[in-house]
Structure formats: C-alpha cells, structure tokens
Short mmCIF file of C-alpha atoms and ligand atoms in Angstrom, two decimals:
data_model
loop_
_atom_site.label_atom_id
_atom_site.label_comp_id
_atom_site.label_asym_id
_atom_site.label_seq_id
_atom_site.Cartn_x
_atom_site.Cartn_y
_atom_site.Cartn_z
CA MET O 1 115.52 80.57 92.93
CA LYS O 2 114.55 77.35 94.65
CA ARG O 3 113.38 77.68 98.26
CA THR O 4 112.93 74.51 100.25
CA ARG O 5 111.26 74.37 103.64
CA ARG O 6 114.67 74.11 105.30
CA ARG O 7 115.71 77.24 103.48
CA PHE O 8 112.55 78.95 104.68
CA LEU O 9 113.48 78.20 108.28
CA GLN O 10 117.09 79.23 107.77
CA GLU O 11 116.13 82.55 106.25
CA PHE O 12 113.10 83.58 108.23
CA GLY O 13 114.01 81.86 111.48
CA SER O 14 116.85 84.33 111.87
CA LEU O 15 115.31 87.30 110.14
CA ILE O 16 112.24 87.51 112.27
CA VAL O 17 114.09 87.07 115.53
CA VAL O 18 116.38 90.00 114.67
CA SER O 19 113.60 92.36 113.56
CA ALA O 20 115.31 95.16 115.40
CA GLY O 21 112.44 97.60 115.55
CA ALA O 22 110.22 95.31 117.57
CA GLY O 23 111.15 97.03 120.79
CA MET O 24 110.31 100.41 119.32
CA ALA O 25 106.93 99.17 118.16
CA GLU O 26 106.15 97.69 121.51
CA ALA O 27 107.13 100.93 123.19
CA ALA O 28 104.47 102.72 121.16
CA GLY O 29 101.96 101.04 123.49
CA GLY O 30 98.71 102.81 124.28
CA ASP O 31 97.74 104.68 121.14
CA GLU O 32 97.77 101.71 118.80
CA ARG O 33 94.82 101.50 116.38
CA PRO O 34 92.70 98.31 116.48
CA ALA O 35 94.26 96.88 113.31
CA ARG O 36 97.67 97.72 114.63
CA ARG O 37 97.04 96.08 117.99
CA SER O 38 95.90 92.89 116.30
CA HIS O 39 98.90 92.85 113.96
CA LEU O 40 101.33 93.64 116.75
CA LYS O 41 99.96 90.87 118.94
CA MET O 42 100.21 88.38 116.08
CA HIS O 43 103.78 89.51 115.48
CA ARG O 44 104.76 89.21 119.14
CA ASP O 45 103.07 85.82 119.52
CA GLY O 46 104.81 84.43 116.43
CA GLU O 47 101.39 83.94 114.86
CA LEU O 48 102.20 85.89 111.70
CA ARG O 49 105.29 83.82 111.14
CA GLU O 50 103.36 80.61 111.74
CA ARG O 51 100.63 81.65 109.27
CA GLY O 52 103.34 82.52 106.76
CA ARG O 53 104.84 79.06 107.23
CA LYS O 54 101.51 77.35 106.69
CA LEU O 55 100.89 79.36 103.55
CA TRP O 56 104.45 78.60 102.44
CA ASP O 57 103.80 74.88 102.80
CA MET O 58 100.79 75.24 100.46
CA MET O 59 103.29 75.91 97.66
CA GLU O 60 104.71 72.41 97.94
CA GLU O 61 102.18 71.17 95.38
CA CYS O 62 100.58 74.51 95.03
CA GLU O 63 97.02 74.91 96.23
CA LEU O 64 97.02 78.58 97.13
CA CYS O 65 94.40 79.58 94.56
CA PRO O 66 91.35 77.75 93.15
CA ARG O 67 93.36 76.76 90.08
CA MET O 68 94.97 74.13 92.37
CA CYS O 69 97.52 73.42 89.67
CA GLY O 70 99.82 71.51 92.01
CA ALA O 71 103.03 73.10 90.76
CA LYS O 72 106.03 72.19 92.90
CA ARG O 73 106.92 75.79 93.51
CA LEU O 74 109.32 75.03 96.36
CA GLU O 75 111.37 73.03 93.85
CA GLY O 76 111.45 75.94 91.42
CA GLU O 77 108.50 75.06 89.19
CA ARG O 78 106.26 77.81 87.94
CA GLY O 79 102.52 77.38 88.34
CA PHE O 80 99.68 78.14 85.96
CA CYS O 81 99.89 81.70 87.30
CA GLY O 82 103.51 81.95 86.20
CA ALA O 83 104.93 82.23 89.72
CA SER O 84 107.58 80.08 91.33
CA ALA O 85 108.43 80.46 95.02
CA GLN O 86 110.62 83.41 94.08
CA LEU O 87 108.84 86.68 94.83
CA GLU O 88 108.52 88.96 91.80
CA ILE O 89 107.25 92.52 92.05
CA SER O 90 106.39 94.85 89.21
CA SER O 91 106.29 98.19 91.04
CA TYR O 92 105.37 99.93 94.28
CA HIS O 93 104.22 103.48 94.77
CA PRO O 94 101.53 105.71 96.27
CA HIS O 95 98.44 105.30 94.06
CA PHE O 96 95.87 108.08 93.82
CA GLY O 97 93.51 106.26 91.45
CA GLU O 98 92.07 103.79 93.96
CA GLU O 99 88.75 104.27 95.74
CA ARG O 100 88.62 107.58 97.62
CA PRO O 101 88.40 106.01 101.12
CA LEU O 102 91.66 104.18 100.41
CA VAL O 103 93.59 107.14 99.07
CA GLY O 104 93.55 109.96 101.64
CA ARG O 105 96.21 112.61 101.24
CA GLY O 106 99.16 110.34 100.73
CA GLY O 107 97.70 107.78 98.35
CA SER O 108 97.20 104.05 98.70
CA GLY O 109 100.54 102.28 99.13
CA THR O 110 100.27 99.85 96.24
CA ILE O 111 102.62 96.94 95.65
CA PHE O 112 101.95 95.33 92.27
CA LEU O 113 102.77 91.63 92.33
CA THR O 114 103.82 89.96 89.09
CA HIS O 115 101.77 87.07 87.59
CA CYS O 116 98.13 86.05 88.13
CA GLY O 117 96.16 82.80 88.42
CA LEU O 118 92.93 84.02 86.80
CA ARG O 119 94.39 85.33 83.53
CA CYS O 120 91.48 87.24 82.00
CA VAL O 121 91.67 87.90 78.26
CA PHE O 122 90.74 91.57 78.83
CA CYS O 123 93.34 92.27 81.54
CA ILE O 124 94.48 95.90 81.57
CA ASN O 125 97.62 94.88 83.46
CA TRP O 126 98.45 92.06 81.05
CA ASP O 127 102.10 93.04 80.88
CA ILE O 128 102.42 92.31 84.60
CA SER O 129 99.86 89.52 84.97
CA HIS O 130 100.37 87.56 81.74
CA ARG O 131 103.77 88.58 80.39
CA GLY O 132 105.33 88.56 83.84
CA ASP O 133 106.98 91.97 83.83
CA GLY O 134 108.67 92.54 87.16
CA ALA O 135 111.84 91.92 89.08
CA GLU O 136 112.89 89.23 91.51
CA ARG O 137 112.78 90.55 95.05
CA GLU O 138 113.38 89.13 98.48
CA ILE O 139 110.81 89.14 101.24
CA GLU O 140 112.93 91.62 103.18
CA ASP O 141 112.76 93.93 100.16
CA MET O 142 108.99 93.83 100.30
CA ALA O 143 109.04 94.64 104.01
CA ALA O 144 111.29 97.62 103.23
CA MET O 145 108.82 98.74 100.53
CA MET O 146 106.01 98.68 103.08
CA ILE O 147 108.02 100.84 105.47
CA GLU O 148 108.97 103.21 102.65
CA LEU O 149 105.34 103.59 101.55
CA GLU O 150 104.36 104.41 105.10
CA GLY O 151 107.14 106.99 105.19
CA MET O 152 105.66 108.59 102.06
CA GLY O 153 102.38 109.13 103.93
CA CYS O 154 100.34 106.34 102.34
CA ALA O 155 97.04 105.43 103.97
CA ASN O 156 97.50 101.66 103.74
CA ILE O 157 99.54 98.86 102.18
CA ASN O 158 97.62 97.68 99.12
CA VAL O 159 98.86 94.38 97.68
CA VAL O 160 97.57 94.01 94.12
CA THR O 161 96.94 90.48 92.75
CA PRO O 162 98.31 88.98 95.96
CA THR O 163 97.06 85.40 96.20
CA HIS O 164 99.95 83.47 94.66
CA TYR O 165 102.36 85.40 96.89
CA ALA O 166 100.27 85.19 100.07
CA PRO O 167 103.10 83.51 102.05
CA HIS O 168 105.62 86.16 101.04
CA ILE O 169 103.24 89.00 101.89
CA VAL O 170 102.48 87.66 105.37
CA LEU O 171 106.18 87.14 106.09
CA ALA O 172 107.05 90.60 104.79
CA LEU O 173 104.30 92.10 106.92
CA ASP O 174 105.68 90.30 109.96
CA ILE O 175 109.09 91.85 109.39
CA ALA O 176 107.64 95.30 108.67
CA ILE O 177 105.44 95.27 111.77
CA GLY O 178 108.49 94.35 113.81
CA ARG O 179 110.06 97.50 112.45
CA GLY O 180 107.08 99.66 113.37
CA LEU O 181 104.70 99.49 110.37
CA ASP O 182 101.35 100.92 111.42
CA LEU O 183 99.06 100.68 108.39
CA PRO O 184 96.08 98.53 107.40
CA LEU O 185 96.66 95.78 104.85
CA VAL O 186 94.44 95.86 101.74
CA TRP O 187 93.96 92.55 99.87
CA ASN O 188 93.28 93.72 96.31
CA THR O 189 92.10 90.53 94.63
CA CYS O 190 90.15 89.18 91.67
CA GLY O 191 87.77 87.59 94.19
CA TRP O 192 88.62 84.05 93.13
CA GLU O 193 90.00 82.86 96.45
CA ARG O 194 90.04 79.52 98.27
CA LEU O 195 88.57 79.46 101.77
CA GLU O 196 91.61 77.52 102.97
CA THR O 197 93.85 80.42 101.97
CA LEU O 198 91.52 83.14 103.23
CA ARG O 199 91.21 81.51 106.67
CA LEU O 200 94.97 81.81 107.08
CA LEU O 201 94.61 85.54 106.46
CA ASP O 202 92.00 86.03 109.19
CA GLY O 203 93.17 88.82 111.49
CA ILE O 204 95.94 89.79 109.06
CA VAL O 205 93.99 91.46 106.25
CA ASP O 206 92.15 94.60 107.33
CA ILE O 207 90.44 95.55 104.09
CA TYR O 208 89.34 93.06 101.47
CA LEU O 209 89.02 94.67 98.05
CA PRO O 210 87.74 91.86 95.82
CA ASP O 211 86.29 91.99 92.34
CA PHE O 212 83.04 90.18 91.77
CA LYS O 213 83.56 89.74 88.03
CA TYR O 214 80.92 87.35 86.72
CA SER O 215 77.67 85.71 87.71
CA SER O 216 77.95 83.14 84.92
CA GLY O 217 80.36 80.23 85.02
CA GLU O 218 80.18 80.04 81.25
CA MET O 219 81.42 83.62 80.88
CA ALA O 220 84.11 83.06 83.50
CA ALA O 221 85.31 79.97 81.67
CA LYS O 222 85.37 81.77 78.34
CA TYR O 223 87.15 84.94 79.42
CA SER O 224 89.21 83.80 82.43
CA ALA O 225 91.08 80.70 81.31
CA GLY O 226 88.47 78.09 82.12
CA ALA O 227 87.58 79.33 85.62
CA ARG O 228 84.01 78.02 85.38
CA ASP O 229 83.70 77.88 89.17
CA TYR O 230 84.37 81.62 89.51
CA PRO O 231 80.84 82.68 90.62
CA LYS O 232 80.47 80.01 93.29
CA VAL O 233 84.03 80.40 94.55
CA ALA O 234 83.75 84.20 94.65
CA GLN O 235 80.44 84.06 96.52
CA LYS O 236 81.90 81.83 99.23
CA ALA O 237 84.98 84.02 99.38
CA LEU O 238 82.91 87.20 99.81
CA LEU O 239 80.98 85.66 102.69
CA GLU O 240 84.23 84.64 104.38
CA MET O 241 85.71 88.11 103.84
CA GLN O 242 82.58 89.70 105.34
CA ARG O 243 82.84 87.36 108.32
CA GLN O 244 86.44 88.36 108.89
CA VAL O 245 86.36 92.14 108.46
CA GLY O 246 82.69 93.17 108.34
CA THR O 247 81.15 96.07 106.49
CA ALA O 248 83.44 98.91 105.39
CA TYR O 249 82.60 102.20 107.09
CA THR O 250 84.35 105.48 106.44
CA ALA O 251 86.04 106.89 109.55
CA PRO O 252 86.01 110.61 110.43
CA ASP O 253 89.36 110.97 108.66
CA GLY O 254 87.65 110.01 105.38
CA LEU O 255 89.38 106.64 105.19
CA VAL O 256 88.22 103.06 105.48
CA HIS O 257 90.45 101.23 107.94
CA ARG O 258 88.66 97.89 107.94
CA GLY O 259 85.94 96.11 105.99
CA LEU O 260 84.84 94.58 102.72
CA MET O 261 84.86 96.77 99.61
CA ILE O 262 83.56 95.06 96.47
CA ARG O 263 84.33 96.08 92.90
CA HIS O 264 82.19 95.12 89.95
CA LEU O 265 83.32 96.02 86.43
CA VAL O 266 80.25 96.31 84.23
CA MET O 267 81.09 94.68 80.89
CA PRO O 268 79.42 95.16 77.51
CA ASN O 269 76.65 92.89 76.27
CA GLY O 270 75.83 91.64 79.76
CA VAL O 271 78.99 89.52 79.95
CA SER O 272 79.57 90.31 83.64
CA GLY O 273 75.97 89.38 84.56
CA THR O 274 75.62 92.59 86.56
CA GLY O 275 71.96 92.06 87.53
CA LYS O 276 72.66 88.70 89.13
CA VAL O 277 75.83 89.97 90.81
CA ILE O 278 73.89 92.83 92.39
CA HIS O 279 71.01 90.59 93.33
CA TRP O 280 73.37 88.17 95.10
CA ILE O 281 75.09 90.96 97.05
CA ALA O 282 71.76 92.48 98.10
CA LYS O 283 70.44 89.11 99.22
CA ASN O 284 73.52 87.77 101.02
CA LEU O 285 75.40 90.78 102.40
CA PRO O 286 74.32 93.86 104.38
CA ARG O 287 72.51 96.56 102.42
CA ASP O 288 75.27 99.03 103.25
CA THR O 289 77.96 96.84 101.72
CA TYR O 290 80.36 99.05 99.80
CA LEU O 291 80.02 98.39 96.07
CA ASN O 292 82.07 100.19 93.46
CA LEU O 293 80.24 99.90 90.15
CA MET O 294 82.90 100.50 87.54
CA SER O 295 82.19 101.85 84.07
CA GLN O 296 85.70 101.99 82.68
CA TYR O 297 85.81 98.67 80.85
CA THR O 298 88.13 98.92 77.89
CA PRO O 299 88.94 96.10 75.45
CA ALA O 300 92.55 95.54 76.46
CA TYR O 301 94.97 92.69 75.76
CA MET O 302 93.18 89.98 73.70
CA ALA O 303 89.63 91.33 74.06
CA SER O 304 89.46 92.42 70.43
CA ARG O 305 89.34 88.72 69.46
CA TYR O 306 86.01 88.31 71.27
CA PRO O 307 83.15 90.24 69.62
CA ASP O 308 81.05 90.62 72.80
CA ILE O 309 83.81 92.36 74.72
CA SER O 310 85.60 94.15 71.89
CA ARG O 311 84.05 97.54 72.62
CA ARG O 312 83.59 99.89 75.55
CA LEU O 313 80.46 100.03 77.63
CA THR O 314 77.61 102.26 76.44
CA ARG O 315 76.09 104.91 78.68
CA GLU O 316 72.77 103.04 78.57
CA GLU O 317 74.38 99.79 79.75
CA PHE O 318 75.97 101.55 82.70
CA GLU O 319 72.88 103.51 83.66
CA GLU O 320 70.92 100.27 83.65
CA ALA O 321 73.48 98.73 86.04
CA VAL O 322 73.23 101.70 88.42
CA GLU O 323 69.46 101.52 88.35
CA LEU O 324 69.57 97.79 89.13
CA ALA O 325 71.77 98.44 92.17
CA ARG O 326 69.49 101.19 93.46
CA ARG O 327 66.40 99.07 92.97
CA ALA O 328 68.07 96.19 94.81
CA GLY O 329 68.30 98.45 97.87
CA LEU O 330 72.08 98.81 98.06
CA ILE O 331 72.84 102.07 99.82
CA ASN O 332 76.62 102.34 99.77
CA LEU O 333 77.30 102.60 96.06
CA ASP O 334 80.41 104.16 94.61
CA ILE O 335 79.42 105.12 91.08
CA GLN O 336 82.30 105.86 88.75
CA PRO O 337 81.49 108.41 86.05
CA MET O 338 81.63 107.14 82.49
CA PRO O 339 85.01 107.87 80.90
CA ARG O 340 84.81 110.32 77.98
S1 LIG B 1 98.74 80.20 92.97
FE1 LIG B 1 99.66 79.72 90.96
S2 LIG B 1 100.88 77.89 91.34
FE2 LIG B 1 99.43 78.07 93.05
S3 LIG B 1 97.62 76.88 92.49
FE3 LIG B 1 97.27 78.96 91.81
S4 LIG B 1 97.97 78.99 89.66
FE4 LIG B 1 98.87 77.19 90.63
#
C-alpha cells in the first residue's frame, strides 16, 4: 500500500490524538519506572510522534539503513531490504530463548519484522528476512501486539530486525504508551545502523541488543551482500548506543531494563574475526560491557555454498574465543554452551 506524507498525517494525526488510554496512563503517576517516565513524557509532549514523522520522511528516498538504497518507499517501491512503506510482520510471541536478563518469567515480547537490509548468506531466519514471509499489518495492529505481549507478562517489547521499520515502531510505541504500555523497548539489530537513524531513537530505545558480526570488511562484503563498511559502521553505532543507554546492569528482579547488550556469533575458520571484535570492545567500551559470545553457528540458508562457513564451529574454536575475551579483561561475559 502506498503511504504518502499527507496520508501519514491523516492517519496518525487523528489516531494519536484519540489514544484513549492516555488519561489512564497519566493517572498512574508516581510509581512510573525511569524508562516509562521518559516514554510517557515523550508521548505527552508529542515528541514520539515527531520522531516517528522524521523517521517516516527518511523513507522518501530511503536512507534509514547504511545501504542507503534510495528506494521511494512512500510511493510503494520496495528497497534493497525488500520493504515498502507497508509494515509487514512475521510473528509476535513471548520468546524464552533470548538472553536470560531479557526473558524473566513471562518471556521477551518479540515482534519479528519481515525483510532485512543486511541479507547474510547464513541467515537462520532467511524465510523471514530474505523470502519475506509475513503479513501486512497496520501500525495500530503493532501497537495492539505490544499491549497484548504486556498482558501475557512479557518483560519487554523486543523488535527483531527493526531498522527498516523504525518509523512504524516508534509510531506504534506512541499509540501503545498512550494506552498504558509500561515495558522497555529492545532494539534487536544486526548492528549495522546509521547514526542519523539511531539519534532519532535516543530516549526511545531502552535496551540496544546489537550483533557485532565481523571485524573484517572483506568478510562482511562476502557474506552480507557487499556490506564492506560493516565493521566501521557497527563500531560507530555501538559507541552511539553506549552513549544513549549506557552499560547493561541486571536489576534485583534479574532483568536488564536499560543498557547495551552485544552479541557476537563466533563463526568457523575465523570468519567473524572474533579476536579483533573482542579487542575493539575491550578498548572502546567499559570492561563490564555485556557480551554474549555465541557458539551456535549453523550453516543455514546458502552457507553450504561457501566452504569456510559450511560447517559448525568446533569446540576448540569456541574455547579460543572465550579465552580471548577473558584475556582482554571483559568481565560481563555470557557464554553460551556449545550445542550438542
Ligand atoms: S532500510 Fe531498506 S529501503 Fe531503506 S535504505 Fe535500507 S535497504 Fe534501502
């Protein structure tokens, strides 16, 4: 469906004004959590809506992600990522397989967005990211999903592969907060993010959950559709994320409510450049930066066509990665056991 700027104003101009629960949320008053207070203020001030509009305008000749493909998404074109301005969602549900501080008792409230701008050849979610499995949804539908996930007891709203739908997510959040949503927002991203986009998310995202996939531009170009600038872009993005949300600390309830949580998938034959990734984190971010070292690489999608990544990781490769992280002085490591 084609959405012009005028249509944006017609739809969301009225929707946001009539977000009927706003009074209820405001009445909640004193016991708001910090994230909640910030979100609520941005909702009341119209700041969330304004950020959503600015992000929306970035789809005109799309420049939301570093691919900068210039697709005229507001005129119905699909970008390199496969997305038009029409929101498409694959699924939403409580997810118990995310990092423990994101799961709690009720799971992480994941919303899987269809399409992806990075397009790795080893993607385990290739049916969603490459093939485009999902259904067209409206922004109000996404807001309703957020409320429903909260009702199921989820610890947070976790938007997976969010960048190309950043405008829709911010607008949905605005509606959901107006209806009383009181959960942190997790930005579950490949780490390849433009600063211009991230700055519009400042104060909106509570937990950044980026991958740091490669230290080599050559590897990134080979396995992620020519994204040779991945390491440099991801490094700048991580610094901006750290500036916005700080280090992730676990609260007494066992959950992280705010902060930067980095994932690094160790790949076979040194493809991910784990040593350099760890070295960069240790040198540029606090020593207690949360780092999830992941051992579960599996040659999915088209990986079997590339000899270096056509097998699983060996135990020795993973143990070497863990040792590198310990020697680098990182003290907040989440070490995933090797799958059997
Ligand atoms: S988000 Fe999609 S359409 Fe926009 S620049 Fe990136 S690949 Fe292109």
